[in-house]
Short mmCIF file of C-alpha atoms in Angstrom, two decimals:
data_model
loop_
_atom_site.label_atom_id
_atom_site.label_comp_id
_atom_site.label_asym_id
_atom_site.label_seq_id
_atom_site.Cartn_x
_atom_site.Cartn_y
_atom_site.Cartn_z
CA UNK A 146 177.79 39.19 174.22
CA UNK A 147 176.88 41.82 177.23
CA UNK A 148 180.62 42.10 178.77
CA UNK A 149 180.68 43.57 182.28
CA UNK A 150 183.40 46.59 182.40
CA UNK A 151 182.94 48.22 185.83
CA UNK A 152 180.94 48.81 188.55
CA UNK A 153 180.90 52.03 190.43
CA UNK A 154 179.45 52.48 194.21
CA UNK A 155 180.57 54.68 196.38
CA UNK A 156 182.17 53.22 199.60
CA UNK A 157 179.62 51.04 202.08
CA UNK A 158 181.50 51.70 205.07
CA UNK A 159 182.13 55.55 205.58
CA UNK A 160 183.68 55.86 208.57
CA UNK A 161 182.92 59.53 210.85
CA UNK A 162 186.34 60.48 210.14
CA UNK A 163 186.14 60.27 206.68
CA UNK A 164 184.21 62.85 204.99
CA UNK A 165 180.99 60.91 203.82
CA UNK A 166 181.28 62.65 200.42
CA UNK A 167 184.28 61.71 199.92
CA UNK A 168 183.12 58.93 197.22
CA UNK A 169 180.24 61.19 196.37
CA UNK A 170 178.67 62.89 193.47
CA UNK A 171 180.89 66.23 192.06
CA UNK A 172 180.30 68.40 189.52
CA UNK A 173 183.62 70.00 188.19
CA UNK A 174 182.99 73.12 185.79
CA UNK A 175 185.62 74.61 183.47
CA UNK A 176 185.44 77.00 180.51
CA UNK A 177 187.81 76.78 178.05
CA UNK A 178 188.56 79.52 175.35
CA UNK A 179 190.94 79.95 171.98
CA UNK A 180 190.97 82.10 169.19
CA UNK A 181 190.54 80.92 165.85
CA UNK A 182 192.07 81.71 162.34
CA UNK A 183 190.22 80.44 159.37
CA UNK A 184 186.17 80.75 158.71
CA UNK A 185 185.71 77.64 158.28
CA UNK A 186 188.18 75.44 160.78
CA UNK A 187 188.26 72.19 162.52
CA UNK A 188 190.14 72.16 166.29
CA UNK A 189 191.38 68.50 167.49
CA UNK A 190 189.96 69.52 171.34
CA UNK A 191 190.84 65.57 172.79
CA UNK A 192 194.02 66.41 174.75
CA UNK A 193 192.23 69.79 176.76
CA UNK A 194 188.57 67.75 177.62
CA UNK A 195 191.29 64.56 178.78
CA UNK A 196 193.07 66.77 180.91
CA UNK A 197 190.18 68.44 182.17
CA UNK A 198 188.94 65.49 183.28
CA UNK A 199 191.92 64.32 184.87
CA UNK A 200 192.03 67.59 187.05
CA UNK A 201 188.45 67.04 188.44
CA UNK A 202 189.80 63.44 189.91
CA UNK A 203 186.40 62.12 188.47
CA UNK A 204 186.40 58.70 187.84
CA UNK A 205 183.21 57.53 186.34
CA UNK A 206 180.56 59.64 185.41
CA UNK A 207 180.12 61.97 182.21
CA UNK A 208 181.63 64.82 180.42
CA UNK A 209 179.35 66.84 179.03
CA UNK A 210 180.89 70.07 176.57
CA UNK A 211 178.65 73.17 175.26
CA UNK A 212 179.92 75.44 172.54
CA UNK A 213 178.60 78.48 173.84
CA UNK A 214 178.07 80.03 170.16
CA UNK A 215 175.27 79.59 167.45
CA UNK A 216 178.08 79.40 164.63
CA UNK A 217 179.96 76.60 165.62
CA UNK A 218 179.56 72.84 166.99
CA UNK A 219 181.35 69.56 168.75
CA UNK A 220 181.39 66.31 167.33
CA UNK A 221 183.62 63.15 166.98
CA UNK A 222 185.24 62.24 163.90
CA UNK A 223 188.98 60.57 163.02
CA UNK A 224 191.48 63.40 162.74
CA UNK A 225 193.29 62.39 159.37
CA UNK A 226 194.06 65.03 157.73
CA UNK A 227 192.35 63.94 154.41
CA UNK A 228 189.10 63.33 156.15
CA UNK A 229 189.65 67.06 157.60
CA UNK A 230 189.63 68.49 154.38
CA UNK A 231 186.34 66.08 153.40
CA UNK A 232 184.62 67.15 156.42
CA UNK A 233 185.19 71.25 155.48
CA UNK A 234 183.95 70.23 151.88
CA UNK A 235 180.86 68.42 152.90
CA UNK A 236 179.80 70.66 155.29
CA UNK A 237 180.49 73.71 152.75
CA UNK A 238 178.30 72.08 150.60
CA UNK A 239 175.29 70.69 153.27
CA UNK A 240 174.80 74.17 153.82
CA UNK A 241 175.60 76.73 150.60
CA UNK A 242 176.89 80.16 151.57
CA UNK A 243 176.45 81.75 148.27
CA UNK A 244 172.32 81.01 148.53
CA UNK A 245 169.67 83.84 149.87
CA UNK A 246 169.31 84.18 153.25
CA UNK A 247 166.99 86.52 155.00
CA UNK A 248 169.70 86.38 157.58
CA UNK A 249 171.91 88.43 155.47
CA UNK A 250 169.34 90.50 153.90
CA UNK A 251 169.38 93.92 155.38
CA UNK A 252 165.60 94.45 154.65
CA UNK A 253 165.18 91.74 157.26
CA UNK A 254 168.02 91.24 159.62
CA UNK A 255 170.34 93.65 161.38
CA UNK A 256 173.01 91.30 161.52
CA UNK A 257 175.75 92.18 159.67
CA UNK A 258 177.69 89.73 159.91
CA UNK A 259 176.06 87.44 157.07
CA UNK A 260 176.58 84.56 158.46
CA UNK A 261 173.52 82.62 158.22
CA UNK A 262 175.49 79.61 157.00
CA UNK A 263 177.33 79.57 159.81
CA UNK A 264 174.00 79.37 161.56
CA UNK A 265 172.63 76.86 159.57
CA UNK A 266 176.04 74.93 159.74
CA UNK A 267 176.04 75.16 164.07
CA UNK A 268 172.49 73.80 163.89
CA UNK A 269 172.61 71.12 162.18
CA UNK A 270 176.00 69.69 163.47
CA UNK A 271 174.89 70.30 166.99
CA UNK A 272 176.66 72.40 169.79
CA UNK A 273 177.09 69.92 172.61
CA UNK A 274 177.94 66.60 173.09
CA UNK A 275 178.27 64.12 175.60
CA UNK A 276 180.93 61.66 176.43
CA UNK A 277 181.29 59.11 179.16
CA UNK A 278 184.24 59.03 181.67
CA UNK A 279 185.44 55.92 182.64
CA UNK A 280 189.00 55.25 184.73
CA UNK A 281 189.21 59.00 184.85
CA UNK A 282 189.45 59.89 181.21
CA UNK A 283 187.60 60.29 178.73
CA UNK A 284 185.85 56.88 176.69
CA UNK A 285 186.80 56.80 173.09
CA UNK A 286 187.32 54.52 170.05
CA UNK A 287 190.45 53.98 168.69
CA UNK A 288 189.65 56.49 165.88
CA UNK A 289 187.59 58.78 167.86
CA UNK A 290 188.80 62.52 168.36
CA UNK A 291 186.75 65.47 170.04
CA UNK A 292 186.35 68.03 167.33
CA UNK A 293 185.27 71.60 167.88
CA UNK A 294 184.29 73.22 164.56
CA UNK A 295 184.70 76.73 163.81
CA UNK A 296 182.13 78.07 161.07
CA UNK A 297 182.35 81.91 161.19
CA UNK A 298 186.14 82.95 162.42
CA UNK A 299 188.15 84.35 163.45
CA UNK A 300 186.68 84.81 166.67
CA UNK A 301 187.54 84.18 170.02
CA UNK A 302 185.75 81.29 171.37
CA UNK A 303 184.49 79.58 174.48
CA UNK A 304 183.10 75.77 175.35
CA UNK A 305 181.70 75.27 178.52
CA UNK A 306 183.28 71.61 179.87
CA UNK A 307 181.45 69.72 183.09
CA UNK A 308 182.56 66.86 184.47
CA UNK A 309 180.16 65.28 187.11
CA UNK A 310 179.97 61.49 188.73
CA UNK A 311 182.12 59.97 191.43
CA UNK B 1241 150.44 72.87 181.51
CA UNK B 1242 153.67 71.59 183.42
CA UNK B 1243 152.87 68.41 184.90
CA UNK B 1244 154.95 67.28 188.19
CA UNK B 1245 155.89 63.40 187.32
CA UNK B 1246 158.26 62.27 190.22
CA UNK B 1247 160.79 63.78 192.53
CA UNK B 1248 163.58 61.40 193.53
CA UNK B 1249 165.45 61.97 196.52
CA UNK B 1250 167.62 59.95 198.83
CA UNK B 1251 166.21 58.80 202.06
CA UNK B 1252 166.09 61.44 204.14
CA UNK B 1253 167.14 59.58 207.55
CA UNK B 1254 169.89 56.89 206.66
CA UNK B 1255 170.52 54.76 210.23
CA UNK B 1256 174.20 54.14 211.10
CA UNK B 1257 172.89 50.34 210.36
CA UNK B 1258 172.27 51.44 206.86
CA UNK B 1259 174.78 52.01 204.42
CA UNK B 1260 174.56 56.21 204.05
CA UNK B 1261 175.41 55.53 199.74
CA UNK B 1262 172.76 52.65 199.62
CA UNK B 1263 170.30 55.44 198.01
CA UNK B 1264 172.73 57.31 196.52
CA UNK B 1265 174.63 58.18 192.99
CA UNK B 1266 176.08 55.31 191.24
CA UNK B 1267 177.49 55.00 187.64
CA UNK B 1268 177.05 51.44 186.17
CA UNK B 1269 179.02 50.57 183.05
CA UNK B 1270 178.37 48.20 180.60
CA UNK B 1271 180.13 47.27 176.83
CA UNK B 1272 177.15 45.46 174.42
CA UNK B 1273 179.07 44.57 170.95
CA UNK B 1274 177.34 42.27 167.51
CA UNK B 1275 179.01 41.70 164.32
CA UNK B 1276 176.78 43.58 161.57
CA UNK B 1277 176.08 42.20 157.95
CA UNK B 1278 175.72 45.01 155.74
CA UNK B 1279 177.39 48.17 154.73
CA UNK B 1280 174.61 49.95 155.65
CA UNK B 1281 172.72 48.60 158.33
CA UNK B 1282 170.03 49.71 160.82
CA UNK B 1283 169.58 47.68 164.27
CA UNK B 1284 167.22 48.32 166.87
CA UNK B 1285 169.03 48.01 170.30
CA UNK B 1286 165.94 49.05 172.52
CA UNK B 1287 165.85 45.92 174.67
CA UNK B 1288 169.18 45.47 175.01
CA UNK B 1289 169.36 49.21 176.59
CA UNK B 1290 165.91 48.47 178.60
CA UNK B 1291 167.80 45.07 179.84
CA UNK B 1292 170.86 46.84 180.98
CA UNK B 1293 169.31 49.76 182.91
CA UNK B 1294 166.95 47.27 184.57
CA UNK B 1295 170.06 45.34 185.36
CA UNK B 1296 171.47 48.58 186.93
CA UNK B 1297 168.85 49.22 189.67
CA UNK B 1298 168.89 52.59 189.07
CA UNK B 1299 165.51 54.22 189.25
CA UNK B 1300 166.23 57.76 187.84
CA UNK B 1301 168.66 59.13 185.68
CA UNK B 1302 169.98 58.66 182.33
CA UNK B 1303 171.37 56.63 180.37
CA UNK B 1304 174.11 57.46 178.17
CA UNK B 1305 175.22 55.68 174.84
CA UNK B 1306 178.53 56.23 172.62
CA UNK B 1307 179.38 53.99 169.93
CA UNK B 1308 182.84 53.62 169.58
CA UNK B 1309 182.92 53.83 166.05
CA UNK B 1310 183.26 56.65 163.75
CA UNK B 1311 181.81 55.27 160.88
CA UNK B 1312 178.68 54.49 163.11
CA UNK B 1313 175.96 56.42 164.34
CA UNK B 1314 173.01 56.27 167.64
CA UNK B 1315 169.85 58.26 166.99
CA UNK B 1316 165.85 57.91 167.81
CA UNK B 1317 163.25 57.04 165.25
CA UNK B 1318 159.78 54.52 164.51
CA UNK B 1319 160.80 51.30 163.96
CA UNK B 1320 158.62 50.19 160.80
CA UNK B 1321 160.30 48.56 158.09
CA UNK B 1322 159.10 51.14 155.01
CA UNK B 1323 160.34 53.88 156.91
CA UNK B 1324 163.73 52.18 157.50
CA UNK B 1325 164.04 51.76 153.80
CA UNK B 1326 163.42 55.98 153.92
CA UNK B 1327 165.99 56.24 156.40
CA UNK B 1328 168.89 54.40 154.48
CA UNK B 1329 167.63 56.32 151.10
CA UNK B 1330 167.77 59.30 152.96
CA UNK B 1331 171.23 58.99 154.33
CA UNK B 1332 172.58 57.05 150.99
CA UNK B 1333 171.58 60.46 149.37
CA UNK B 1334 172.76 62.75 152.01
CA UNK B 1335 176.35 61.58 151.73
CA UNK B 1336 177.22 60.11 148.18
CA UNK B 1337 179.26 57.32 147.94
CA UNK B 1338 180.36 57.90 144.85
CA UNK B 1339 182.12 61.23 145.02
CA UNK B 1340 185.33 61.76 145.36
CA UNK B 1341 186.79 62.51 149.11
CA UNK B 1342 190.21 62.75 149.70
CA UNK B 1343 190.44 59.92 152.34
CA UNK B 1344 189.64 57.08 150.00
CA UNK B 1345 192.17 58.82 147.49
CA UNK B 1346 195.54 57.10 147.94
CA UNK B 1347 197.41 60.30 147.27
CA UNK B 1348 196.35 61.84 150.34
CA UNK B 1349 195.10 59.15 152.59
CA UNK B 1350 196.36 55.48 153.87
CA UNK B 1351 193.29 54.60 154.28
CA UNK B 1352 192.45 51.21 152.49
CA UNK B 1353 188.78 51.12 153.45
CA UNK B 1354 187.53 53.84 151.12
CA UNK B 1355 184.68 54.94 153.81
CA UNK B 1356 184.58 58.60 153.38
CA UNK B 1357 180.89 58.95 153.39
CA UNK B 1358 180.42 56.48 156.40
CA UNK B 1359 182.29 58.96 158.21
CA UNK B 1360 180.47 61.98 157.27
CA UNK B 1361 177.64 59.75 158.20
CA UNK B 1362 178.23 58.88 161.32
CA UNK B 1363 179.67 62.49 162.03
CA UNK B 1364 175.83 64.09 160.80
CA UNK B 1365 173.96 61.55 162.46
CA UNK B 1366 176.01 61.53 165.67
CA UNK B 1367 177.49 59.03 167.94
CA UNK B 1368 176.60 59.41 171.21
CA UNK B 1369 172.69 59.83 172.75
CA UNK B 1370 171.58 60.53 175.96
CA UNK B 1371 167.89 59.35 177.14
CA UNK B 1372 166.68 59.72 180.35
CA UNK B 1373 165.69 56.78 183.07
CA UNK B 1374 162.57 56.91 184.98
CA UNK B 1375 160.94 54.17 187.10
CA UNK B 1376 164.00 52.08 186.11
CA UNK B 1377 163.58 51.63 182.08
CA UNK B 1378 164.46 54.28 179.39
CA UNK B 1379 162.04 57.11 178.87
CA UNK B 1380 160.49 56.94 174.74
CA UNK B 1381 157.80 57.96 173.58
CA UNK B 1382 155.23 55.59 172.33
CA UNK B 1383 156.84 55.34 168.34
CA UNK B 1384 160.34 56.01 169.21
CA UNK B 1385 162.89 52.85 168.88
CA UNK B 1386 166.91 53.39 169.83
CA UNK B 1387 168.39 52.91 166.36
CA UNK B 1388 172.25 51.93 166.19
CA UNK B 1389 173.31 52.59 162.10
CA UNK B 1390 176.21 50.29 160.79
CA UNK B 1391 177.55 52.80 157.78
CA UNK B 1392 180.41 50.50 156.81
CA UNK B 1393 179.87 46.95 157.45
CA UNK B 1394 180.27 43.91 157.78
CA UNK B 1395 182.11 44.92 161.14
CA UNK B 1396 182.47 43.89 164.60
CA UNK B 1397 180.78 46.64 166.42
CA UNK B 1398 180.89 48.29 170.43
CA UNK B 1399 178.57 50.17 172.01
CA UNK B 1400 179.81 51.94 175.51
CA UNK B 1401 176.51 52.07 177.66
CA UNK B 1402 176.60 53.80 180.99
CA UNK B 1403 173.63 54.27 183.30
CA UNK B 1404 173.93 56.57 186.52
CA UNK B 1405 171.43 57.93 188.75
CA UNK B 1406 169.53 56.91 191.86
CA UNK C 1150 193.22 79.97 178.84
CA UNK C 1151 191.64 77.33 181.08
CA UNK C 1152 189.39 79.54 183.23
CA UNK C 1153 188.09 78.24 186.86
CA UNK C 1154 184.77 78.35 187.02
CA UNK C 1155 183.52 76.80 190.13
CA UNK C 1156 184.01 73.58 192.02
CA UNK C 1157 180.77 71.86 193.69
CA UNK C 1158 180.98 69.80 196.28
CA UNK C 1159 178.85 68.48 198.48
CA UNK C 1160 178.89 69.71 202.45
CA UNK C 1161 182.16 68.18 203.57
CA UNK C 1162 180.35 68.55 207.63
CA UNK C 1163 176.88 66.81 207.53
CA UNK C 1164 175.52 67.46 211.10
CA UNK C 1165 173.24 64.52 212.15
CA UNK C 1166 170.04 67.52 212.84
CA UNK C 1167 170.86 68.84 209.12
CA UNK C 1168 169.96 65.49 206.35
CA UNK C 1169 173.00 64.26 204.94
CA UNK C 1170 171.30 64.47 201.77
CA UNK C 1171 170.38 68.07 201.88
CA UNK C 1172 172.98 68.46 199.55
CA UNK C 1173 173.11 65.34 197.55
CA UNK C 1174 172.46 64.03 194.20
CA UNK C 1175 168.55 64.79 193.24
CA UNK C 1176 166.54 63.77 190.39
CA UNK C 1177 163.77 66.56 188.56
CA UNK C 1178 161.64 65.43 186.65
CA UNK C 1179 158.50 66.86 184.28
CA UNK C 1180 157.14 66.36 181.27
CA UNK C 1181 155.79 69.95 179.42
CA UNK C 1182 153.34 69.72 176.89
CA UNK C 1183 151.94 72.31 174.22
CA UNK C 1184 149.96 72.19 171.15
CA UNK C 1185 150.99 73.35 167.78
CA UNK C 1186 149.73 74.94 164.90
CA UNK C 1187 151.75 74.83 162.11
CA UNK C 1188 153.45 71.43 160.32
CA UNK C 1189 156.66 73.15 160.49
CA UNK C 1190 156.87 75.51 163.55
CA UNK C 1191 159.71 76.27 165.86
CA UNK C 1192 158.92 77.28 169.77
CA UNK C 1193 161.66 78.94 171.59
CA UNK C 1194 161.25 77.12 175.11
CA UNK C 1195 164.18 78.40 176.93
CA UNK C 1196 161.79 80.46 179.83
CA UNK C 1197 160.17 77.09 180.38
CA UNK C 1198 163.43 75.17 180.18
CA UNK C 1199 165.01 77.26 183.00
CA UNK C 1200 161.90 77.76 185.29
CA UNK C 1201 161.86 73.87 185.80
CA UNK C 1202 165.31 74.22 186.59
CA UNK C 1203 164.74 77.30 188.91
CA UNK C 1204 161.78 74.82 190.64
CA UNK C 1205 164.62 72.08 190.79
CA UNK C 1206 166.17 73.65 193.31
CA UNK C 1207 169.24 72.14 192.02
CA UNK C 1208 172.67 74.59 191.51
CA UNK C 1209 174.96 72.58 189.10
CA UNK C 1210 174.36 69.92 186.90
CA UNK C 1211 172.66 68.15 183.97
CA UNK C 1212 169.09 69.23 182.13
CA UNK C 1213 168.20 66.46 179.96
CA UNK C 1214 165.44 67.24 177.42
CA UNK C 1215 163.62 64.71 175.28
CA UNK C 1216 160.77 65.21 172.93
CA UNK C 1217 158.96 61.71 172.88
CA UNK C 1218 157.80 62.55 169.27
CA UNK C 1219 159.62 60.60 166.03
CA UNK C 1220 158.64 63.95 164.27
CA UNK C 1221 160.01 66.76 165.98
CA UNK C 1222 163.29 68.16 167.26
CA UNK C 1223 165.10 70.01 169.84
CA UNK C 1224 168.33 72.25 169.28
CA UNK C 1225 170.12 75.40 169.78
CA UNK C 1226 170.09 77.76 167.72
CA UNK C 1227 169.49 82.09 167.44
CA UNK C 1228 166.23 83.49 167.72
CA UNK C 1229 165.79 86.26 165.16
CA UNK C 1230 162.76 86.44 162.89
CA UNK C 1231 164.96 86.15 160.17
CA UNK C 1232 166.93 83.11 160.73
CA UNK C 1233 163.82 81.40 161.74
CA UNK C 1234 162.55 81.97 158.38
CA UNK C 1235 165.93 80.43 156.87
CA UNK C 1236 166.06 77.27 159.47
CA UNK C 1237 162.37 76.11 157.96
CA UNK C 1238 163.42 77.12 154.54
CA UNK C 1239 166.67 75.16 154.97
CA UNK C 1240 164.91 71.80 156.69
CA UNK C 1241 162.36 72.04 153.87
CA UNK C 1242 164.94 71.89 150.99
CA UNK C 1243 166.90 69.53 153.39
CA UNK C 1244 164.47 66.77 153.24
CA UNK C 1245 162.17 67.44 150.61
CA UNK C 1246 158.59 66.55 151.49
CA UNK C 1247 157.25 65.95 147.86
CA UNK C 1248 160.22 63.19 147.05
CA UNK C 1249 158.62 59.33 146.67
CA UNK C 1250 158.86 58.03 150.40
CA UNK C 1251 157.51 53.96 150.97
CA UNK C 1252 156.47 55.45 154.51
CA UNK C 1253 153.68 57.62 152.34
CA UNK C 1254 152.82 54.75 150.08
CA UNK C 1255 149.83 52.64 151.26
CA UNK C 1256 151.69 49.49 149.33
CA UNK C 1257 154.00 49.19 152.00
CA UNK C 1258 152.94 51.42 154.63
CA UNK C 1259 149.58 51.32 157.36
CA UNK C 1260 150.45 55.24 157.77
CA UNK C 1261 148.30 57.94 156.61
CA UNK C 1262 149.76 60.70 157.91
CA UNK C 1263 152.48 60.55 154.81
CA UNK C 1264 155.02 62.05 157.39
CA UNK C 1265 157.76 60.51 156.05
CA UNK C 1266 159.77 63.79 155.84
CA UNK C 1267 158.68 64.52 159.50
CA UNK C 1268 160.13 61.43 160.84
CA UNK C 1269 163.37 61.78 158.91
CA UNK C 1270 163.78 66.21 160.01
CA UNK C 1271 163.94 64.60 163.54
CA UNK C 1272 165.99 62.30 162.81
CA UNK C 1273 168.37 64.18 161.53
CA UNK C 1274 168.11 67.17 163.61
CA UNK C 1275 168.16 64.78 167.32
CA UNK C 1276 165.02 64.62 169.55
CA UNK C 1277 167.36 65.18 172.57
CA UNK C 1278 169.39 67.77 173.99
CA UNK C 1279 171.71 67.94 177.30
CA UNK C 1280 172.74 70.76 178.76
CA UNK C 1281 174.78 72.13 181.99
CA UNK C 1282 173.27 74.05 184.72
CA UNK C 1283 175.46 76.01 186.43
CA UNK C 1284 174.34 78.79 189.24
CA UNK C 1285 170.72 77.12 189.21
CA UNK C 1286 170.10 78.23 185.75
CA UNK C 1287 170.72 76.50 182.17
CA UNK C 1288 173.91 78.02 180.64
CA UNK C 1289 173.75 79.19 177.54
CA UNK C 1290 175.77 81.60 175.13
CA UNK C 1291 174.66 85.15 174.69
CA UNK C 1292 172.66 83.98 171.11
CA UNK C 1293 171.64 80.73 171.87
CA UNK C 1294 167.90 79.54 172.38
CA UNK C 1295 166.64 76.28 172.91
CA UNK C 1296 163.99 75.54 169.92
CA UNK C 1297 161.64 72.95 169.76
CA UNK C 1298 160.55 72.06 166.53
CA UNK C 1299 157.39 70.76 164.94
CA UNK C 1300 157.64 68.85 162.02
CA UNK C 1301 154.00 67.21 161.73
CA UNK C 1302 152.16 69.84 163.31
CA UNK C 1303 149.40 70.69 164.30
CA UNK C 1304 149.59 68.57 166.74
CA UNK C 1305 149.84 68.15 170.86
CA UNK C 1306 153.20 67.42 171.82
CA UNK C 1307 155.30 66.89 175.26
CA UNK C 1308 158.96 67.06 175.99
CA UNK C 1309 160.80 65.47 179.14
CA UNK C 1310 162.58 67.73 181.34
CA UNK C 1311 165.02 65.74 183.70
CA UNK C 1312 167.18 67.99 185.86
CA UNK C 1313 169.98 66.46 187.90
CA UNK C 1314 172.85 67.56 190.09
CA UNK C 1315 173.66 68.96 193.43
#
């Protein structure tokens, strides 16, 4: 049930006039920022990375996105708002704030914001996340939205977005 | 203790004869789908990866899955049928069915499905993995199997493989 | 607040003395390897991480890591003494070593290393990690480290290091 989508090559016939990289291998960097409100908060991210992607006139390739803090991650999930408020509760619970943390224990940490959670929280959800591009936007399921999770806001906030292929 | 294992570049004098790409970047894209039988359901998809990057001709790379599902997950582990048994425990425990989540309450949520915890599955476990092609087949280590996990089955199910590379 | 980075592209004016591919797409590749003491221990590799990627030669791209170990792990995450301390703490209560596994129990099992919980930490917490490189070095946020983690120690270990880009 292997069904053939697309094959990519760059042109066979690059003429001298034509810039032989013009079907070539790019690497478009971005860095996106926003500021978030709650402690805790979800960001629906889909619409930025797509248009991203459309700017760096990539067609096939990947597009790969790094949170560039400890205390937050990217994933995919359906944005419904009833699953949102599942997805807060579940990871509130995965990882308890009220527990001891040496983290936020000034006998052994200098941090002050307590946040060890948060840590915990960024860790285990992850921080980057790939995606494929395919006909110059982003591939995802029907149900599938790019998520950016805040877990120790409000902070201002920065993912790193690279598009690279042909 | 860093051990060199291969450097892959393009040929270093391409003849007007030759095509300039014919050692060069290309992204090949392939959809694999199966219909799975269980809720809860873990298939090994190894081959069928191995098959399509041999199909590719690409020598050195990587290899990049994405289910298109979010109630579905990708992720590495030993293929041996106690451990399996461990893994579905594990994740049957990690995400209780049995609570209550907003999205399967019809108050706050349309959907009919009642699959809360197969999305918090599939969001903890991931859906997307990235492996790395050498000497044209996927790079794993000697116990590690590429593990697709059906969380709310019986379903019709797509997996978006691209390989690109050299 | 979409902030320009930089835009790679390859030389647009390939002189027939200077190889066309001088500025191509290139493949890295290594495998590291270390040896562990500890069952649970977490090694912050980032120095070796970027020094392949210095030796790469290679500006802006992709480095893909993969431990080719079931029972291990590689993330980002802060490295503080303290935090440390709560990451084991929290993978230990996480996946709780002393619970009845059939991957420890010789009735349905041929393995006697009864690393059941091993195998399902790196699950859980990915065996593979992609990040950019941008300016010939890995970017990473002000806090985060890239952590390897042992969770069958002691033990020898390697990790794949595939760099690729321009």
């Amino acid at each position: 049930m292997s069904t053939q989508i697309q094959i990519i090559e760059p042109d066979h016939q690059p003429a001298p006039a034509q810039p032989l990289t013009a079907s070539g291998y790019r690497v478009f960097n971005r860095i996106i920022d926003w500021i978030t409100n709650d402690r805790l908060q979800l960001l629906n991210i889909t619409d930025r990375i797509n248009e991203i992607v459309r700017k760096s006139g990539i067609r096939d390739g990947i597009v790969h996105l790094q949170s560039l803090h400890t205390t937050s991650a990217v994933f995919i999930n359906e944005w419904q708002d009833a699953l949102l408020h599942d997805m807060r509760s579940f990871v509130e619970q995965l990882v308890d704030r009220n527990e001891y943390y040496r983290h936020n224990d000034p006998k052994y940490s200098d941090c002050e914001r307590r946040n060890a959670d948060a840590h915990l929280r960024g860790m285990i959800m992850g921080q980057t996340l790939c995606l494929q591009v395919r006909n110059a936007s982003v591939l995802l399921g029907t149900w599938q939205s790019i998520i950016f999770a805040e877990f120790d806001g409000p902070r201002s906030r920065s993912l790193a977005v690279q598009v690279s292929g042909v």
